Structures are given as C-alpha cells and as structure tokens.
Short mmCIF file of C-alpha atoms in Angstrom, two decimals:
data_model
loop_
_atom_site.label_atom_id
_atom_site.label_comp_id
_atom_site.label_asym_id
_atom_site.label_seq_id
_atom_site.Cartn_x
_atom_site.Cartn_y
_atom_site.Cartn_z
CA UNK A 48 14.53 24.50 7.73
CA UNK A 49 17.32 23.01 9.78
CA UNK A 50 17.57 19.26 9.78
CA UNK A 51 17.72 17.53 13.15
CA UNK A 52 21.02 15.86 13.90
CA UNK A 53 20.69 12.18 13.04
CA UNK A 54 23.04 9.95 14.96
CA UNK A 55 23.43 6.20 15.20
CA UNK A 56 25.51 4.36 17.77
CA UNK A 57 26.67 0.75 17.51
CA UNK A 58 24.04 0.00 14.88
CA UNK A 59 23.63 -3.55 13.70
CA UNK A 60 21.34 -4.83 11.00
CA UNK A 61 20.20 -8.34 10.25
CA UNK A 62 18.55 -9.32 6.99
CA UNK A 63 17.32 -12.82 6.36
CA UNK A 64 19.29 -14.22 9.27
CA UNK A 65 22.58 -12.70 8.09
CA UNK A 66 24.24 -9.90 10.05
CA UNK A 67 24.83 -7.28 7.34
CA UNK A 68 26.81 -4.87 9.50
CA UNK A 69 27.41 -4.22 13.17
CA UNK A 70 28.95 -1.63 15.45
CA UNK A 71 28.30 1.10 12.92
CA UNK A 72 28.54 4.69 14.17
CA UNK A 73 27.10 7.46 12.10
CA UNK A 74 26.57 11.19 12.50
CA UNK A 75 24.65 13.43 10.14
CA UNK A 76 24.77 17.14 10.86
CA UNK A 77 22.42 19.71 9.29
CA UNK A 78 23.66 20.76 5.85
CA UNK A 79 25.79 17.69 5.46
CA UNK A 80 25.96 15.13 2.65
CA UNK A 81 27.00 11.63 3.61
CA UNK A 82 27.92 9.28 0.79
CA UNK A 83 27.61 5.57 1.52
CA UNK A 84 29.91 3.40 -0.55
CA UNK A 85 30.87 -0.23 -0.45
CA UNK A 86 30.58 -3.43 -2.43
CA UNK A 87 27.21 -5.01 -3.32
CA UNK A 88 25.61 -6.52 -0.27
CA UNK A 89 27.57 -4.37 2.16
CA UNK A 90 24.31 -3.09 3.63
CA UNK A 91 23.93 0.36 2.06
CA UNK A 92 20.24 -0.08 1.27
CA UNK A 93 19.65 -1.81 4.59
CA UNK A 94 21.22 1.13 6.39
CA UNK A 95 19.01 3.58 4.49
CA UNK A 96 15.88 1.58 5.38
CA UNK A 97 17.06 1.48 8.97
CA UNK A 98 17.60 5.27 8.98
CA UNK A 99 14.10 5.71 7.51
CA UNK A 100 12.67 3.74 10.43
CA UNK A 101 11.31 1.02 8.15
CA UNK A 102 13.46 -1.67 9.77
CA UNK A 103 14.30 -1.55 13.45
CA UNK A 104 18.02 -1.94 14.22
CA UNK A 105 19.10 -5.34 15.49
CA UNK A 106 21.24 -3.57 18.06
CA UNK A 107 22.32 -0.02 18.83
CA UNK A 108 20.37 3.20 18.94
CA UNK A 109 19.25 5.90 16.56
CA UNK A 110 18.69 9.45 17.77
CA UNK A 111 17.23 12.63 16.29
CA UNK A 112 18.69 15.72 18.03
CA UNK A 113 19.63 13.53 20.95
CA UNK A 114 16.15 12.07 21.47
CA UNK A 115 15.50 8.42 20.60
CA UNK A 116 14.18 8.25 17.03
CA UNK A 117 10.78 6.57 16.85
CA UNK A 118 9.31 5.23 13.63
CA UNK A 119 6.66 7.95 13.68
CA UNK A 120 9.19 10.74 14.27
CA UNK A 121 11.42 9.54 11.44
CA UNK A 122 8.42 9.26 9.12
CA UNK A 123 7.84 13.01 9.58
CA UNK A 124 11.50 13.87 8.99
CA UNK A 125 12.89 11.72 6.20
CA UNK A 126 12.14 11.26 2.53
CA UNK A 127 13.30 8.02 0.92
CA UNK A 128 14.15 7.16 -2.66
CA UNK A 129 14.32 3.38 -2.74
CA UNK A 130 15.28 0.83 -5.39
CA UNK A 131 11.72 0.86 -6.66
CA UNK A 132 10.48 4.24 -7.75
CA UNK A 133 6.87 3.78 -6.56
CA UNK A 134 5.65 5.46 -9.74
CA UNK A 135 2.18 4.14 -10.59
CA UNK A 136 1.62 3.36 -14.25
CA UNK A 137 -1.93 4.71 -14.39
CA UNK A 138 -1.41 7.98 -12.51
CA UNK A 139 0.11 11.05 -14.14
CA UNK A 140 3.47 12.40 -12.99
CA UNK A 141 1.77 15.44 -11.45
CA UNK A 142 -0.69 13.31 -9.49
CA UNK A 143 2.06 11.28 -7.88
CA UNK A 144 4.22 14.11 -6.64
CA UNK A 145 3.30 15.52 -3.27
CA UNK A 146 0.49 17.98 -2.82
CA UNK A 147 -0.51 20.32 -5.62
CA UNK A 148 0.53 23.93 -5.87
CA UNK A 149 3.75 25.79 -6.55
CA UNK A 150 5.91 23.44 -4.45
CA UNK A 151 5.06 20.61 -6.78
CA UNK A 152 5.67 22.60 -9.94
CA UNK A 153 9.00 23.84 -8.59
CA UNK A 154 10.02 20.24 -7.86
CA UNK A 155 8.97 19.17 -11.37
CA UNK A 156 10.89 22.11 -12.82
CA UNK A 157 14.00 21.17 -10.83
CA UNK A 158 14.08 17.79 -12.53
CA UNK A 159 12.95 19.06 -15.95
CA UNK A 160 9.60 17.25 -15.74
CA UNK A 161 7.13 20.10 -16.24
CA UNK A 162 6.42 18.96 -19.80
CA UNK A 163 5.63 15.46 -18.51
CA UNK A 164 3.30 16.59 -15.72
CA UNK A 165 0.18 15.13 -17.34
CA UNK A 166 1.89 12.02 -18.73
CA UNK A 167 0.87 8.71 -17.12
CA UNK A 168 3.62 6.74 -15.42
CA UNK A 169 3.51 3.85 -17.88
CA UNK A 170 4.83 6.06 -20.69
CA UNK A 171 7.93 7.14 -18.75
CA UNK A 172 11.39 5.74 -19.35
CA UNK A 173 13.39 4.30 -16.46
CA UNK A 174 15.38 7.51 -16.11
CA UNK A 175 12.26 9.67 -16.22
CA UNK A 176 10.67 7.51 -13.51
CA UNK A 177 13.71 7.98 -11.32
CA UNK A 178 13.59 11.74 -11.93
CA UNK A 179 9.92 11.76 -10.97
CA UNK A 180 10.73 9.86 -7.79
CA UNK A 181 13.49 12.40 -7.05
CA UNK A 182 11.02 15.23 -7.65
CA UNK A 183 8.74 13.59 -5.08
CA UNK A 184 11.59 13.61 -2.56
CA UNK A 185 12.19 17.29 -3.28
CA UNK A 186 8.48 18.18 -3.09
CA UNK A 187 8.13 16.38 0.24
CA UNK A 188 10.04 19.23 1.91
CA UNK A 189 11.50 16.77 4.41
CA UNK A 190 14.69 17.72 6.27
CA UNK A 191 16.62 14.51 5.65
CA UNK A 192 16.85 12.83 2.27
CA UNK A 193 17.81 9.18 1.97
CA UNK A 194 18.69 8.35 -1.63
CA UNK A 195 19.44 4.82 -2.76
CA UNK A 196 21.37 4.80 -6.06
CA UNK A 197 19.77 8.05 -7.25
CA UNK A 198 21.93 8.24 -10.38
CA UNK A 199 20.71 4.90 -11.72
CA UNK A 200 19.47 5.41 -15.28
CA UNK A 201 20.08 9.17 -15.26
CA UNK A 202 21.85 10.86 -18.18
CA UNK A 203 24.59 13.46 -17.65
CA UNK A 204 22.27 16.47 -17.64
CA UNK A 205 19.84 14.78 -15.22
CA UNK A 206 22.75 13.93 -12.93
CA UNK A 207 23.68 17.61 -12.96
CA UNK A 208 20.09 18.48 -11.97
CA UNK A 209 20.36 15.96 -9.11
CA UNK A 210 23.60 17.57 -7.87
CA UNK A 211 21.92 21.00 -8.00
CA UNK A 212 18.99 19.63 -5.98
CA UNK A 213 21.31 18.07 -3.39
CA UNK A 214 23.27 21.35 -3.08
CA UNK A 215 19.95 23.17 -2.72
CA UNK A 216 18.85 20.85 0.07
CA UNK A 217 22.18 21.41 1.80
CA UNK A 218 21.84 25.19 1.43
CA UNK A 219 18.38 25.05 3.05
CA UNK A 220 19.92 23.37 6.08
CA UNK A 221 18.70 19.91 5.18
CA UNK A 222 20.91 16.86 5.06
CA UNK A 223 21.31 14.02 2.58
CA UNK A 224 22.50 10.42 2.74
CA UNK A 225 23.33 8.94 -0.67
CA UNK A 226 24.15 5.30 -1.30
CA UNK A 227 25.95 5.06 -4.61
CA UNK A 228 28.62 3.40 -6.71
CA UNK A 229 28.97 6.37 -9.04
CA UNK A 230 31.29 9.28 -8.20
CA UNK A 231 29.19 12.31 -7.27
CA UNK A 232 30.11 15.79 -8.41
CA UNK A 233 29.54 17.54 -5.08
CA UNK A 234 31.45 20.45 -3.51
CA UNK A 235 31.88 18.77 -0.14
CA UNK A 236 30.72 15.44 1.12
CA UNK A 237 31.77 12.89 3.65
CA UNK A 238 32.17 9.25 2.76
CA UNK A 239 31.19 6.29 4.88
CA UNK A 240 32.52 3.04 3.53
CA UNK A 241 30.58 -0.07 4.46
CA UNK A 242 31.83 -3.62 4.41
CA UNK A 243 35.47 -2.52 4.45
CA UNK B 20 -1.62 12.99 2.66
CA UNK B 21 -4.79 12.47 4.65
CA UNK B 22 -7.22 9.58 4.99
CA UNK B 23 -9.56 11.07 2.39
CA UNK B 24 -6.69 11.76 -0.03
CA UNK B 25 -5.58 8.17 0.37
CA UNK B 26 -9.06 6.79 -0.38
CA UNK B 27 -9.30 9.07 -3.39
CA UNK B 28 -5.89 7.92 -4.66
CA UNK B 29 -6.91 4.27 -4.33
CA UNK B 30 -10.23 4.85 -6.07
CA UNK B 31 -8.46 6.64 -8.89
CA UNK B 32 -6.00 3.75 -9.22
CA UNK B 33 -8.81 1.17 -9.23
CA UNK B 34 -10.98 3.03 -11.73
CA UNK B 35 -8.11 3.79 -14.14
CA UNK B 36 -6.96 0.19 -14.02
CA UNK B 37 -10.53 -0.66 -14.90
CA UNK B 38 -10.46 -4.41 -15.24
CA UNK B 39 -9.31 -5.06 -11.66
CA UNK B 40 -12.32 -3.27 -10.20
CA UNK B 41 -14.89 -5.03 -12.34
CA UNK B 42 -13.56 -8.57 -12.27
CA UNK B 43 -15.21 -9.17 -8.89
CA UNK B 44 -18.59 -7.90 -10.03
CA UNK B 45 -18.36 -9.85 -13.27
CA UNK B 46 -17.54 -13.05 -11.37
CA UNK B 47 -20.48 -12.50 -9.00
CA UNK B 48 -22.92 -11.93 -11.86
CA UNK B 49 -21.62 -14.82 -13.97
CA UNK B 50 -21.80 -17.38 -11.16
CA UNK B 51 -25.38 -16.46 -10.33
CA UNK B 52 -26.46 -16.34 -13.98
CA UNK B 53 -25.07 -19.84 -14.52
CA UNK B 54 -26.89 -21.35 -11.54
CA UNK B 55 -30.36 -21.66 -13.14
CA UNK B 56 -28.74 -23.13 -16.25
CA UNK B 57 -27.09 -25.80 -14.13
CA UNK B 58 -29.84 -26.75 -11.70
CA UNK B 59 -32.93 -25.94 -13.72
CA UNK B 60 -35.43 -23.07 -13.79
CA UNK B 61 -37.83 -24.38 -11.14
CA UNK B 62 -38.69 -21.33 -8.94
CA UNK B 63 -39.14 -23.20 -5.63
CA UNK B 64 -35.78 -24.88 -5.93
CA UNK B 65 -34.01 -21.65 -6.96
CA UNK B 66 -35.63 -19.67 -4.13
CA UNK B 67 -34.50 -22.30 -1.66
CA UNK B 68 -30.82 -22.21 -2.70
CA UNK B 69 -30.66 -18.49 -3.58
CA UNK B 70 -29.54 -17.12 -0.16
CA UNK B 71 -26.65 -19.51 0.17
CA UNK B 72 -25.56 -19.19 -3.46
CA UNK B 73 -25.65 -15.40 -3.42
CA UNK B 74 -23.44 -15.35 -0.37
CA UNK B 75 -20.99 -17.96 -1.62
CA UNK B 76 -20.65 -15.96 -4.84
CA UNK B 77 -20.20 -12.70 -2.89
CA UNK B 78 -17.57 -14.24 -0.65
CA UNK B 79 -15.52 -15.66 -3.51
CA UNK B 80 -15.71 -12.50 -5.59
CA UNK B 81 -14.44 -10.39 -2.66
CA UNK B 82 -11.65 -12.93 -2.24
CA UNK B 83 -10.68 -12.41 -5.90
CA UNK B 84 -9.90 -8.75 -5.35
CA UNK B 85 -8.00 -9.12 -2.09
CA UNK B 86 -4.62 -10.27 -3.33
CA UNK B 87 -3.79 -7.04 -5.12
CA UNK B 88 -4.76 -4.93 -2.10
CA UNK B 89 -1.22 -4.53 -0.77
CA UNK B 90 0.84 -6.69 -3.13
CA UNK B 91 1.13 -4.17 -5.97
CA UNK B 92 1.97 -1.39 -3.48
CA UNK B 93 4.67 -3.59 -1.99
CA UNK B 94 6.15 -4.54 -5.35
CA UNK B 95 6.56 -1.03 -6.74
CA UNK B 96 7.84 0.49 -3.50
CA UNK B 97 4.68 2.50 -2.78
CA UNK B 98 4.27 0.77 0.57
CA UNK B 99 7.56 2.33 1.74
CA UNK B 100 6.34 5.74 0.63
CA UNK B 101 2.99 5.24 2.40
CA UNK B 102 4.85 4.18 5.55
CA UNK B 103 6.85 7.41 5.39
CA UNK B 104 3.80 9.58 4.69
CA UNK B 105 3.35 10.07 8.41
CA UNK B 106 -0.15 8.53 8.46
CA UNK B 107 -0.51 5.72 11.04
CA UNK B 108 -0.42 2.30 9.40
CA UNK B 109 -3.83 1.30 10.73
CA UNK B 110 -5.34 4.34 9.05
CA UNK B 111 -3.61 3.46 5.77
CA UNK B 112 -5.18 0.00 6.00
CA UNK B 113 -8.58 1.52 6.81
CA UNK B 114 -8.32 3.77 3.76
CA UNK B 115 -7.39 0.88 1.50
CA UNK B 116 -10.26 -1.21 2.89
CA UNK B 117 -12.67 1.66 2.31
CA UNK B 118 -11.53 2.02 -1.30
CA UNK B 119 -11.61 -1.75 -1.81
CA UNK B 120 -15.17 -1.94 -0.46
CA UNK B 121 -16.32 0.97 -2.64
CA UNK B 122 -14.98 -0.74 -5.77
CA UNK B 123 -16.02 -4.35 -4.99
CA UNK B 124 -18.47 -4.53 -2.06
CA UNK B 125 -20.71 -1.70 -3.17
CA UNK B 126 -21.21 -3.01 -6.74
CA UNK B 127 -22.17 -6.41 -5.25
CA UNK B 128 -24.65 -4.66 -2.97
CA UNK B 129 -26.21 -2.92 -5.96
CA UNK B 130 -26.28 -6.01 -8.17
CA UNK B 131 -27.54 -8.33 -5.39
CA UNK B 132 -31.28 -7.56 -5.53
CA UNK B 133 -31.46 -7.92 -9.31
CA UNK B 134 -29.75 -11.29 -9.25
CA UNK B 135 -31.85 -12.39 -6.27
CA UNK B 136 -35.01 -11.58 -8.22
CA UNK B 137 -33.64 -13.64 -11.07
CA UNK B 138 -33.22 -16.56 -8.64
CA UNK B 139 -36.88 -16.15 -7.58
CA UNK B 140 -36.07 -14.96 -4.06
CA UNK B 141 -39.40 -13.79 -2.53
CA UNK B 142 -39.68 -10.01 -2.71
CA UNK B 143 -40.27 -9.69 1.05
CA UNK B 144 -36.76 -11.07 1.63
CA UNK B 145 -35.11 -8.45 -0.61
CA UNK B 146 -34.75 -5.92 2.21
CA UNK B 147 -32.97 -8.44 4.41
CA UNK B 148 -30.72 -9.42 1.49
CA UNK B 149 -29.67 -5.78 1.11
CA UNK B 150 -29.12 -5.44 4.87
CA UNK B 151 -27.03 -8.61 4.96
CA UNK B 152 -24.88 -7.42 2.04
CA UNK B 153 -24.51 -3.95 3.62
CA UNK B 154 -23.34 -5.46 6.93
CA UNK B 155 -21.50 -8.45 5.54
CA UNK B 156 -19.41 -7.17 2.62
CA UNK B 157 -17.52 -4.55 4.70
CA UNK B 158 -16.67 -7.33 7.17
CA UNK B 159 -15.34 -9.44 4.28
CA UNK B 160 -13.13 -6.54 3.14
CA UNK B 161 -11.88 -5.85 6.67
CA UNK B 162 -11.08 -9.45 7.55
CA UNK B 163 -9.65 -9.99 4.06
CA UNK B 164 -7.24 -7.10 4.62
CA UNK B 165 -5.58 -9.06 7.44
CA UNK B 166 -5.00 -12.00 5.09
CA UNK B 167 -3.85 -9.71 2.26
CA UNK B 168 -1.35 -8.04 4.59
CA UNK B 169 -0.05 -11.38 5.84
CA UNK B 170 0.69 -12.74 2.35
CA UNK B 171 2.45 -9.58 1.12
CA UNK B 172 5.74 -10.65 -0.43
CA UNK B 173 4.79 -14.34 -0.50
CA UNK B 174 4.92 -16.32 -3.73
CA UNK B 175 1.56 -17.75 -4.77
CA UNK B 176 -0.02 -15.48 -2.20
CA UNK B 177 -3.49 -15.97 -3.66
CA UNK B 178 -3.79 -19.61 -2.64
CA UNK B 179 -2.39 -18.91 0.81
CA UNK B 180 -4.76 -15.99 1.14
CA UNK B 181 -7.80 -18.16 0.41
CA UNK B 182 -6.68 -20.72 2.97
CA UNK B 183 -6.13 -18.02 5.59
CA UNK B 184 -9.24 -15.99 5.00
CA UNK B 185 -11.99 -18.44 4.07
CA UNK B 186 -12.27 -19.99 7.56
CA UNK B 187 -12.63 -16.49 8.99
CA UNK B 188 -15.44 -15.80 6.51
CA UNK B 189 -17.54 -18.72 7.79
CA UNK B 190 -19.44 -16.78 10.50
CA UNK B 191 -20.40 -14.07 8.00
CA UNK B 192 -21.56 -16.72 5.53
CA UNK B 193 -23.68 -18.51 8.15
CA UNK B 194 -25.33 -15.42 9.64
CA UNK B 195 -25.92 -13.68 6.30
CA UNK B 196 -27.39 -16.68 4.50
CA UNK B 197 -29.34 -17.52 7.68
CA UNK B 198 -30.86 -14.03 7.76
CA UNK B 199 -32.10 -14.25 4.17
CA UNK B 200 -33.33 -17.81 4.70
CA UNK B 201 -35.28 -16.73 7.75
CA UNK B 202 -36.82 -13.77 5.95
CA UNK B 203 -37.79 -15.93 2.96
CA UNK B 204 -39.50 -18.38 5.34
CA UNK B 205 -41.37 -15.52 7.02
CA UNK B 206 -39.35 -15.77 10.27
CA UNK B 207 -37.64 -12.83 12.01
CA UNK B 208 -34.23 -12.10 10.49
CA UNK B 209 -33.24 -9.64 13.20
CA UNK B 210 -31.13 -12.01 15.35
CA UNK B 211 -29.03 -13.03 12.34
CA UNK B 212 -28.57 -9.44 11.26
CA UNK B 213 -27.57 -8.43 14.79
CA UNK B 214 -24.92 -11.14 14.83
CA UNK B 215 -23.75 -9.96 11.42
CA UNK B 216 -23.57 -6.42 12.78
CA UNK B 217 -21.59 -7.77 15.71
CA UNK B 218 -19.03 -9.26 13.30
CA UNK B 219 -18.69 -5.88 11.60
CA UNK B 220 -18.42 -4.01 14.91
CA UNK B 221 -15.66 -6.38 16.01
CA UNK B 222 -13.66 -6.31 12.79
CA UNK B 223 -13.95 -2.56 12.21
CA UNK B 224 -11.46 -1.56 14.93
CA UNK B 225 -9.46 -4.81 15.13
CA UNK B 226 -8.81 -5.73 11.49
CA UNK B 227 -6.91 -2.50 10.58
CA UNK B 228 -4.70 -2.94 13.66
CA UNK B 229 -3.95 -6.58 12.83
CA UNK B 230 -3.30 -5.83 9.15
CA UNK B 231 -1.06 -2.88 10.12
CA UNK B 232 1.06 -5.15 12.31
CA UNK B 233 1.42 -7.62 9.44
CA UNK B 234 2.40 -4.87 6.99
CA UNK B 235 5.04 -3.45 9.31
CA UNK B 236 6.56 -6.90 9.42
CA UNK B 237 6.47 -7.16 5.62
CA UNK B 238 8.50 -3.94 5.26
CA UNK B 239 11.43 -5.21 7.29
#
C-alpha cells in the first residue's frame, strides 16, 4: 500500500460564517506523519473534515496524486477518527469494527481490545471507546488516516499502542494527519501550526 | 459495507434498542383500540370511519419513528463514518428507509387487518386495506426520510419534522383512505390504488436523492 500524495493549495474554510483559515498550503507524502497544532478554534478539526471530503473548501484546491480530489475518491482513501467515536451502545465492539476476519482481530489486538470483542458499546469507558474507534481506523485499511485528538482519554500504555499503530501505518506506506494538543512520541513527524 | 450489510446493521440496531421499534406499532394499536371506546360500539358508524382512522393512525405512528432516523447517527458521529464508507449517500438513505419500513411499516401492515376487523370494516374491503398499506407505508417512510434528513442537527427537530412532512403525506392519506372507502361501498378501488402506486413510484427514486442532498448539507 502506498498512499496517494495529498496536497492542498490556498485552502480556505468557512464555518458558521466565520473564515477559520485561508491560504493554507499542505503536502502529505506517502509514509509521512503530519501533526496539526494550534489553539482551540484554529481550524484543526475543520481542516481534517475538509481533507476527508466532508466539507468542501471555501476556496483553493485539494488533489490526490495530482488529480482533483472528489468526495467519492477521498471516501475510498481516507479513514477519519472524529470528536465523536461513532461507537453504538447496543452493538458489540467486534460488530462495529470493519468486516469480520483476521484483519478485524488484528486491529482489535493492536489496541488491546480482543477481550472486549463481544462487549456492547454501552459498557465501554471513554478511553476504551476511543481505542475501539482507533481499531476501526486501523481495520479500514485506508491509505490516509485523519485523527482528531486521538490521545483524548487514553492512558499511557494505550498511547504507546497508538504510536505503534501510527508507525505501522507509516511503515506500510500510508500517511497520517493528527490534530492534537498532546506531544506525540513519534520518531519523525512534521508539524503544521494553524492560527499562528 | 454494502447495501445489505447496512440494512442488516440498522435492523440489528433497531431490534436491540427494542423500545424504539415497537413504539410506532404500540401507538397505532392503542389509537385504534381507543376509538370504539370514544365514539361508541355501533358497527355502522365504526365501519364508516374505520378507513380514515386507520390511515391517520398509520401516518402519525410512522411520523413518530422518523426523527431518530438520522439524528442519532449524526449525534454520535456515525454519519461521518457512513459518508466515508464509500457507499453513495442515496444508497445509504435507501438502506435506512428499508430498515425503517421493515421495523415500523411492516408491523403496521400485519396489524392493520386485525384492527380493521375490530372496527367492523367489511371483510371484502380487507384486501384493499392490505394493498393500501403495502403501497402507502413505504411512501410514508420514503417521503419522511427527506424531512428527517432536513431536520438533522436542528433543535426540536420533531415538531419541525411534522410540519414539513405532514403536508406531503396528504395525497397518500386521501388515496389510501379513498381506496378502502370505495371497496367498503362496493365500488372499484383500483383507481385509488393506482394513484397510490404512482406516489410510491415517484418517491422511490426521488426521495433518496433529496434526502441525500440534505444529509450532505448537514455534514458541513
């Protein structure tokens, strides 16, 4: 798997009538980790939603390997971990994570969730929910991960599992964009500061 | 995830949540059970008002279940995940409508004849009642999906939803009750049923597209 090169030129984003950012250039090469930082309200989550194709940019262009990125094309390429974990309270952890089979079990294993596979979502703690959502991102097998505050609610050992998963994604040739306030323990990463 | 997987997921959600799926049916049954208590047990009178009452009850009970159609998915972030699943939005809507109909429309269809018999509807009109429910309730779910998608993210969406959707339900109400009325009076019900079928044929391709456009807007 080699992730397509995701590039944005002169991106602008408007939310609720307010221009959150403009003239933003961004380049994400295969195997790269881009860390988005910046104060609250700087537009980190908005940028992630824009990169996922959920919100169209107010101005500027987004390309995948040089070709204009359509919503449908992005939907096949990216996996998103948003603010909300999208974990249903009545479905078990296993039922909510990708297709069945060894890919799913490997993803559960990677986030230490195998024991919780048959536990319904309502019995999970906040951190466990976030881990389950991260396992879904991993199981999706998508080339580009977009993670919004992935460390929220995670304990030290879970954060270490997350770093291992991100390094694994990078080693497979995938790329990752992380919006975070917490320092990440990664070998190499590039930082993009918003709202500066 | 495919269309079938999506329907199965929604059915599983509805059945495990339990109460949500049966509230509509319970409402439908309760309204029609209370009618004879309120207006008296006289068979002629009941038979006369039965078609209209059955359809008003059906319409309102479908309306009850609509608000949660997309709202809960929107609130817990599942709508984002569905949008990124690679399935076209219109197909996602179609799957949710199918699941919604199977958990609310189908039970109404099954309960309809029993309640109609209780309201002294002539037995020769029972077939037309079933046909009208089979053609009409999917239309209610489809048209309702447009309203449900439009109120996603709105506060007090339920009230807004009723205001948006009820006017669109009027043709279904008129043709469906008209068909049963005609059959009960020994007149041909075919023209009414054809018009009802026309409503379904129109909303089947158009409603998912309209609801999909509304949902895309809600995700922004």
